[in-house]
PDB file of C-alpha atoms in Angstrom:
ATOM      1  CA  UNK A  83      50.363  41.981 -83.520  1.00  0.00           C
ATOM      2  CA  UNK A  84      50.496  40.205 -86.575  1.00  0.00           C
ATOM      3  CA  UNK A  85      51.816  36.567 -86.252  1.00  0.00           C
ATOM      4  CA  UNK A  86      52.114  34.536 -89.314  1.00  0.00           C
ATOM      5  CA  UNK A  87      55.515  32.401 -90.470  1.00  0.00           C
ATOM      6  CA  UNK A  88      55.452  33.883 -94.018  1.00  0.00           C
ATOM      7  CA  UNK A  89      56.981  37.568 -94.379  1.00  0.00           C
ATOM      8  CA  UNK A  90      54.879  38.010 -97.205  1.00  0.00           C
ATOM      9  CA  UNK A  91      51.664  37.690 -95.678  1.00  0.00           C
ATOM     10  CA  UNK A  92      52.641  39.685 -92.397  1.00  0.00           C
ATOM     11  CA  UNK A  93      53.736  42.503 -94.721  1.00  0.00           C
ATOM     12  CA  UNK A  94      50.272  42.151 -96.730  1.00  0.00           C
ATOM     13  CA  UNK A  95      48.149  42.296 -93.612  1.00  0.00           C
ATOM     14  CA  UNK A  96      50.399  45.003 -91.843  1.00  0.00           C
ATOM     15  CA  UNK A  97      49.955  47.144 -94.600  1.00  0.00           C
ATOM     16  CA  UNK A  98      46.137  46.531 -94.950  1.00  0.00           C
ATOM     17  CA  UNK A  99      46.038  47.081 -91.465  1.00  0.00           C
ATOM     18  CA  UNK A 100      48.099  50.400 -91.135  1.00  0.00           C
ATOM     19  CA  UNK A 101      46.261  51.477 -94.273  1.00  0.00           C
ATOM     20  CA  UNK A 102      43.593  52.711 -91.567  1.00  0.00           C
ATOM     21  CA  UNK A 103      44.687  56.127 -89.746  1.00  0.00           C
ATOM     22  CA  UNK A 104      43.146  54.351 -86.353  1.00  0.00           C
ATOM     23  CA  UNK A 105      45.333  51.572 -86.593  1.00  0.00           C
ATOM     24  CA  UNK A 106      49.018  51.159 -85.737  1.00  0.00           C
ATOM     25  CA  UNK A 107      51.377  47.701 -85.614  1.00  0.00           C
ATOM     26  CA  UNK A 108      53.728  47.874 -83.049  1.00  0.00           C
ATOM     27  CA  UNK A 109      54.785  44.233 -83.112  1.00  0.00           C
ATOM     28  CA  UNK A 110      54.986  41.028 -85.271  1.00  0.00           C
ATOM     29  CA  UNK A 111      56.338  37.541 -85.191  1.00  0.00           C
ATOM     30  CA  UNK A 112      56.957  34.460 -87.073  1.00  0.00           C
ATOM     31  CA  UNK A 113      55.750  31.831 -84.994  1.00  0.00           C
ATOM     32  CA  UNK A 114      53.910  31.814 -81.816  1.00  0.00           C
ATOM     33  CA  UNK A 115      56.963  31.599 -79.545  1.00  0.00           C
ATOM     34  CA  UNK A 116      58.621  35.138 -80.792  1.00  0.00           C
ATOM     35  CA  UNK A 117      55.076  36.491 -80.185  1.00  0.00           C
ATOM     36  CA  UNK A 118      54.850  35.332 -76.678  1.00  0.00           C
ATOM     37  CA  UNK A 119      58.308  36.932 -76.143  1.00  0.00           C
ATOM     38  CA  UNK A 120      57.423  39.805 -77.835  1.00  0.00           C
ATOM     39  CA  UNK A 121      53.852  40.202 -75.820  1.00  0.00           C
ATOM     40  CA  UNK A 122      55.865  40.049 -72.382  1.00  0.00           C
ATOM     41  CA  UNK A 123      57.981  43.110 -73.565  1.00  0.00           C
ATOM     42  CA  UNK A 124      54.805  45.163 -75.063  1.00  0.00           C
ATOM     43  CA  UNK A 125      51.439  44.546 -74.530  1.00  0.00           C
ATOM     44  CA  UNK A 126      48.548  44.665 -76.912  1.00  0.00           C
ATOM     45  CA  UNK A 127      44.852  45.003 -77.530  1.00  0.00           C
ATOM     46  CA  UNK A 128      44.258  42.317 -80.288  1.00  0.00           C
ATOM     47  CA  UNK A 129      46.652  39.437 -82.144  1.00  0.00           C
ATOM     48  CA  UNK A 130      46.074  38.146 -85.360  1.00  0.00           C
ATOM     49  CA  UNK A 131      47.318  35.018 -85.361  1.00  0.00           C
ATOM     50  CA  UNK A 132      48.082  32.158 -87.781  1.00  0.00           C
ATOM     51  CA  UNK A 133      47.311  28.639 -86.967  1.00  0.00           C
ATOM     52  CA  UNK A 134      50.088  26.763 -88.962  1.00  0.00           C
ATOM     53  CA  UNK A 135      53.248  28.143 -88.222  1.00  0.00           C
ATOM     54  CA  UNK A 136      56.846  26.214 -87.397  1.00  0.00           C
ATOM     55  CA  UNK A 137      58.049  25.993 -83.934  1.00  0.00           C
ATOM     56  CA  UNK A 138      55.460  26.834 -82.175  1.00  0.00           C
ATOM     57  CA  UNK A 139      51.548  26.868 -84.021  1.00  0.00           C
ATOM     58  CA  UNK A 140      48.977  29.267 -83.322  1.00  0.00           C
ATOM     59  CA  UNK A 141      47.116  26.698 -81.504  1.00  0.00           C
ATOM     60  CA  UNK A 142      49.581  25.740 -79.256  1.00  0.00           C
ATOM     61  CA  UNK A 143      50.620  29.325 -78.517  1.00  0.00           C
ATOM     62  CA  UNK A 144      47.029  30.777 -78.218  1.00  0.00           C
ATOM     63  CA  UNK A 145      46.775  29.446 -74.315  1.00  0.00           C
ATOM     64  CA  UNK A 146      50.079  30.724 -73.855  1.00  0.00           C
ATOM     65  CA  UNK A 147      49.192  34.181 -75.123  1.00  0.00           C
ATOM     66  CA  UNK A 148      46.059  34.446 -73.307  1.00  0.00           C
ATOM     67  CA  UNK A 149      47.688  33.468 -69.878  1.00  0.00           C
ATOM     68  CA  UNK A 150      50.213  35.884 -70.414  1.00  0.00           C
ATOM     69  CA  UNK A 151      48.091  38.981 -70.635  1.00  0.00           C
ATOM     70  CA  UNK A 152      44.419  38.126 -69.613  1.00  0.00           C
ATOM     71  CA  UNK A 153      41.421  40.033 -71.858  1.00  0.00           C
ATOM     72  CA  UNK A 154      43.911  39.897 -74.692  1.00  0.00           C
ATOM     73  CA  UNK A 155      41.778  39.649 -77.843  1.00  0.00           C
ATOM     74  CA  UNK A 156      43.011  36.812 -80.141  1.00  0.00           C
ATOM     75  CA  UNK A 157      41.753  36.487 -83.746  1.00  0.00           C
ATOM     76  CA  UNK A 158      42.815  33.315 -85.761  1.00  0.00           C
ATOM     77  CA  UNK A 159      43.816  33.377 -89.202  1.00  0.00           C
ATOM     78  CA  UNK A 160      43.816  30.547 -91.492  1.00  0.00           C
ATOM     79  CA  UNK A 161      43.377  29.342 -95.174  1.00  0.00           C
ATOM     80  CA  UNK A 162      39.948  28.170 -95.848  1.00  0.00           C
ATOM     81  CA  UNK A 163      39.948  24.656 -95.385  1.00  0.00           C
ATOM     82  CA  UNK A 164      38.114  21.738 -93.832  1.00  0.00           C
ATOM     83  CA  UNK A 165      40.936  21.106 -91.773  1.00  0.00           C
ATOM     84  CA  UNK A 166      41.731  25.005 -90.511  1.00  0.00           C
ATOM     85  CA  UNK A 167      37.767  25.160 -90.002  1.00  0.00           C
ATOM     86  CA  UNK A 168      37.836  22.458 -87.394  1.00  0.00           C
ATOM     87  CA  UNK A 169      40.831  23.898 -85.991  1.00  0.00           C
ATOM     88  CA  UNK A 170      39.249  27.231 -85.917  1.00  0.00           C
ATOM     89  CA  UNK A 171      36.619  25.548 -84.154  1.00  0.00           C
ATOM     90  CA  UNK A 172      39.041  24.692 -81.250  1.00  0.00           C
ATOM     91  CA  UNK A 173      40.571  27.945 -80.897  1.00  0.00           C
ATOM     92  CA  UNK A 174      37.381  29.376 -80.453  1.00  0.00           C
ATOM     93  CA  UNK A 175      36.929  26.962 -77.749  1.00  0.00           C
ATOM     94  CA  UNK A 176      40.382  27.558 -76.169  1.00  0.00           C
ATOM     95  CA  UNK A 177      39.706  31.682 -76.125  1.00  0.00           C
ATOM     96  CA  UNK A 178      40.612  33.336 -79.506  1.00  0.00           C
ATOM     97  CA  UNK A 179      37.756  35.644 -79.551  1.00  0.00           C
ATOM     98  CA  UNK A 180      37.422  35.356 -83.598  1.00  0.00           C
ATOM     99  CA  UNK A 181      38.333  33.635 -86.985  1.00  0.00           C
ATOM    100  CA  UNK A 182      39.365  35.274 -90.471  1.00  0.00           C
ATOM    101  CA  UNK A 183      40.069  33.585 -93.302  1.00  0.00           C
ATOM    102  CA  UNK A 184      43.039  34.260 -94.884  1.00  0.00           C
ATOM    103  CA  UNK A 185      43.175  34.996 -98.927  1.00  0.00           C
ATOM    104  CA  UNK A 186      44.241  31.459-100.626  1.00  0.00           C
ATOM    105  CA  UNK A 187      47.119  33.517-102.875  1.00  0.00           C
ATOM    106  CA  UNK A 188      48.933  36.705-101.399  1.00  0.00           C
ATOM    107  CA  UNK A 189      48.015  38.581-103.877  1.00  0.00           C
ATOM    108  CA  UNK A 190      44.425  38.236-103.241  1.00  0.00           C
ATOM    109  CA  UNK A 191      44.755  40.199 -99.919  1.00  0.00           C
ATOM    110  CA  UNK A 192      44.833  43.304-102.445  1.00  0.00           C
ATOM    111  CA  UNK A 193      42.623  42.270-104.662  1.00  0.00           C
ATOM    112  CA  UNK A 194      39.758  40.837-102.275  1.00  0.00           C
ATOM    113  CA  UNK A 195      38.684  44.133-100.370  1.00  0.00           C
ATOM    114  CA  UNK A 196      35.921  42.389 -98.699  1.00  0.00           C
ATOM    115  CA  UNK A 197      39.043  40.333 -97.005  1.00  0.00           C
ATOM    116  CA  UNK A 198      40.659  43.814 -96.165  1.00  0.00           C
ATOM    117  CA  UNK A 199      37.353  45.445 -94.668  1.00  0.00           C
ATOM    118  CA  UNK A 200      36.471  42.102 -92.719  1.00  0.00           C
ATOM    119  CA  UNK A 201      40.013  42.211 -91.257  1.00  0.00           C
ATOM    120  CA  UNK A 202      39.988  46.033 -90.454  1.00  0.00           C
ATOM    121  CA  UNK A 203      36.318  45.708 -88.765  1.00  0.00           C
ATOM    122  CA  UNK A 204      37.098  42.525 -86.712  1.00  0.00           C
ATOM    123  CA  UNK A 205      40.024  44.168 -85.589  1.00  0.00           C
ATOM    124  CA  UNK A 206      38.765  47.813 -84.541  1.00  0.00           C
ATOM    125  CA  UNK A 207      35.436  45.799 -83.216  1.00  0.00           C
ATOM    126  CA  UNK A 208      37.526  43.621 -80.562  1.00  0.00           C
ATOM    127  CA  UNK A 209      40.371  46.197 -79.454  1.00  0.00           C
ATOM    128  CA  UNK A 210      36.941  48.507 -78.649  1.00  0.00           C
ATOM    129  CA  UNK A 211      35.500  45.864 -77.093  1.00  0.00           C
ATOM    130  CA  UNK A 212      38.870  45.285 -74.914  1.00  0.00           C
ATOM    131  CA  UNK A 213      38.290  49.149 -74.083  1.00  0.00           C
ATOM    132  CA  UNK A 214      34.516  48.611 -73.020  1.00  0.00           C
ATOM    133  CA  UNK A 215      35.703  46.023 -70.685  1.00  0.00           C
ATOM    134  CA  UNK A 216      38.079  48.238 -68.959  1.00  0.00           C
ATOM    135  CA  UNK A 217      41.598  47.189 -70.743  1.00  0.00           C
ATOM    136  CA  UNK A 218      43.780  49.952 -71.312  1.00  0.00           C
ATOM    137  CA  UNK A 219      45.170  50.498 -74.669  1.00  0.00           C
ATOM    138  CA  UNK A 220      48.439  49.535 -75.008  1.00  0.00           C
ATOM    139  CA  UNK A 221      50.604  52.786 -74.919  1.00  0.00           C
ATOM    140  CA  UNK A 222      54.200  51.482 -73.815  1.00  0.00           C
ATOM    141  CA  UNK A 223      54.716  53.604 -71.294  1.00  0.00           C
ATOM    142  CA  UNK A 224      53.656  53.871 -67.439  1.00  0.00           C
ATOM    143  CA  UNK A 225      53.974  57.878 -67.284  1.00  0.00           C
ATOM    144  CA  UNK A 226      49.987  58.254 -68.090  1.00  0.00           C
ATOM    145  CA  UNK A 227      51.210  59.845 -71.109  1.00  0.00           C
ATOM    146  CA  UNK A 228      50.953  59.329 -74.815  1.00  0.00           C
ATOM    147  CA  UNK A 229      53.841  57.189 -75.886  1.00  0.00           C
ATOM    148  CA  UNK A 230      55.668  58.011 -79.210  1.00  0.00           C
ATOM    149  CA  UNK A 231      54.367  56.099 -82.249  1.00  0.00           C
ATOM    150  CA  UNK A 232      57.053  52.965 -82.775  1.00  0.00           C
ATOM    151  CA  UNK A 233      58.349  52.833 -85.791  1.00  0.00           C
ATOM    152  CA  UNK A 234      57.206  49.739 -88.035  1.00  0.00           C
ATOM    153  CA  UNK A 235      60.731  48.119 -89.723  1.00  0.00           C
ATOM    154  CA  UNK A 236      59.209  46.112 -92.955  1.00  0.00           C
ATOM    155  CA  UNK A 237      62.131  43.551 -92.682  1.00  0.00           C
ATOM    156  CA  UNK A 238      61.766  43.057 -89.041  1.00  0.00           C
ATOM    157  CA  UNK A 239      60.565  39.486 -88.319  1.00  0.00           C
ATOM    158  CA  UNK A 240      58.879  40.770 -85.204  1.00  0.00           C
ATOM    159  CA  UNK A 241      55.070  43.225 -85.390  1.00  0.00           C
ATOM    160  CA  UNK A 242      51.546  44.572 -82.318  1.00  0.00           C
ATOM    161  CA  UNK A 243      49.057  47.319 -82.371  1.00  0.00           C
ATOM    162  CA  UNK A 244      49.414  50.321 -80.855  1.00  0.00           C
ATOM    163  CA  UNK A 245      46.760  53.454 -80.915  1.00  0.00           C
ATOM    164  CA  UNK A 246      47.937  56.528 -83.234  1.00  0.00           C
ATOM    165  CA  UNK A 247      48.667  59.625 -82.016  1.00  0.00           C
ATOM    166  CA  UNK A 248      45.675  62.042 -82.460  1.00  0.00           C
ATOM    167  CA  UNK A 249      46.284  63.833 -85.937  1.00  0.00           C
ATOM    168  CA  UNK A 250      45.161  67.377 -84.811  1.00  0.00           C
ATOM    169  CA  UNK A 251      45.185  69.513 -81.696  1.00  0.00           C
ATOM    170  CA  UNK A 252      41.055  70.349 -80.453  1.00  0.00           C
ATOM    171  CA  UNK A 253      41.387  73.477 -81.926  1.00  0.00           C
ATOM    172  CA  UNK A 254      42.505  72.541 -85.169  1.00  0.00           C
ATOM    173  CA  UNK A 255      39.305  69.535 -85.321  1.00  0.00           C
ATOM    174  CA  UNK A 256      36.927  72.326 -84.932  1.00  0.00           C
ATOM    175  CA  UNK A 257      38.044  74.719 -87.053  1.00  0.00           C
ATOM    176  CA  UNK A 258      38.423  72.143 -89.622  1.00  0.00           C
ATOM    177  CA  UNK A 259      34.500  70.772 -88.794  1.00  0.00           C
ATOM    178  CA  UNK A 260      32.195  71.511 -86.317  1.00  0.00           C
ATOM    179  CA  UNK A 261      31.623  68.910 -83.756  1.00  0.00           C
ATOM    180  CA  UNK A 262      28.343  67.547 -82.430  1.00  0.00           C
ATOM    181  CA  UNK A 263      27.188  65.942 -79.869  1.00  0.00           C
ATOM    182  CA  UNK A 264      26.694  62.774 -82.111  1.00  0.00           C
ATOM    183  CA  UNK A 265      29.975  62.406 -82.995  1.00  0.00           C
ATOM    184  CA  UNK A 266      32.413  60.057 -80.882  1.00  0.00           C
ATOM    185  CA  UNK A 267      34.966  61.649 -78.944  1.00  0.00           C
ATOM    186  CA  UNK A 268      37.933  59.724 -79.745  1.00  0.00           C
ATOM    187  CA  UNK A 269      39.299  57.546 -82.267  1.00  0.00           C
ATOM    188  CA  UNK A 270      39.489  53.770 -81.977  1.00  0.00           C
ATOM    189  CA  UNK A 271      42.752  52.673 -81.252  1.00  0.00           C
ATOM    190  CA  UNK A 272      44.123  49.721 -81.832  1.00  0.00           C
ATOM    191  CA  UNK A 273      47.171  47.827 -79.504  1.00  0.00           C
TER     192      UNK A 273
END
């Protein structure tokens, strides 16, 4: 789930994340209150949460989100200022698992390849860590079957992470490239 009051930043974060075939953004929110309501309807593995937002800021929303879904991994995102660095440290003490500094201008999200790599690496690492801790990926279905991929509306004020469906059947993958014991058995799922 991407939570930021700026529709532009939300959209940029979502595009960076969805550029990776292992990540599926299934919810977003413009503030902490909307995020909390979204989380109650759609469990997720990772939330990228802005600090400064109207109505319910990230620091206020953080403990509510974690209480609503124990085991949730929250990565705080904010511009790198002295004040926000202190707030990020407080967020880590309140249950956030990581922090990522947002680029100071929206154009830097795409021009700063390091930011994109860092965002992707942190989201994947924390989603993987959640599954190693025994939590299941958010599939959105209680049937045990893989849920269909949820569409992401660009204009929607609300977006979360859902694992992408497998790109090919096992036989097709074997034909494309021989499997080895050293290869990972499945793609990382981020919900």
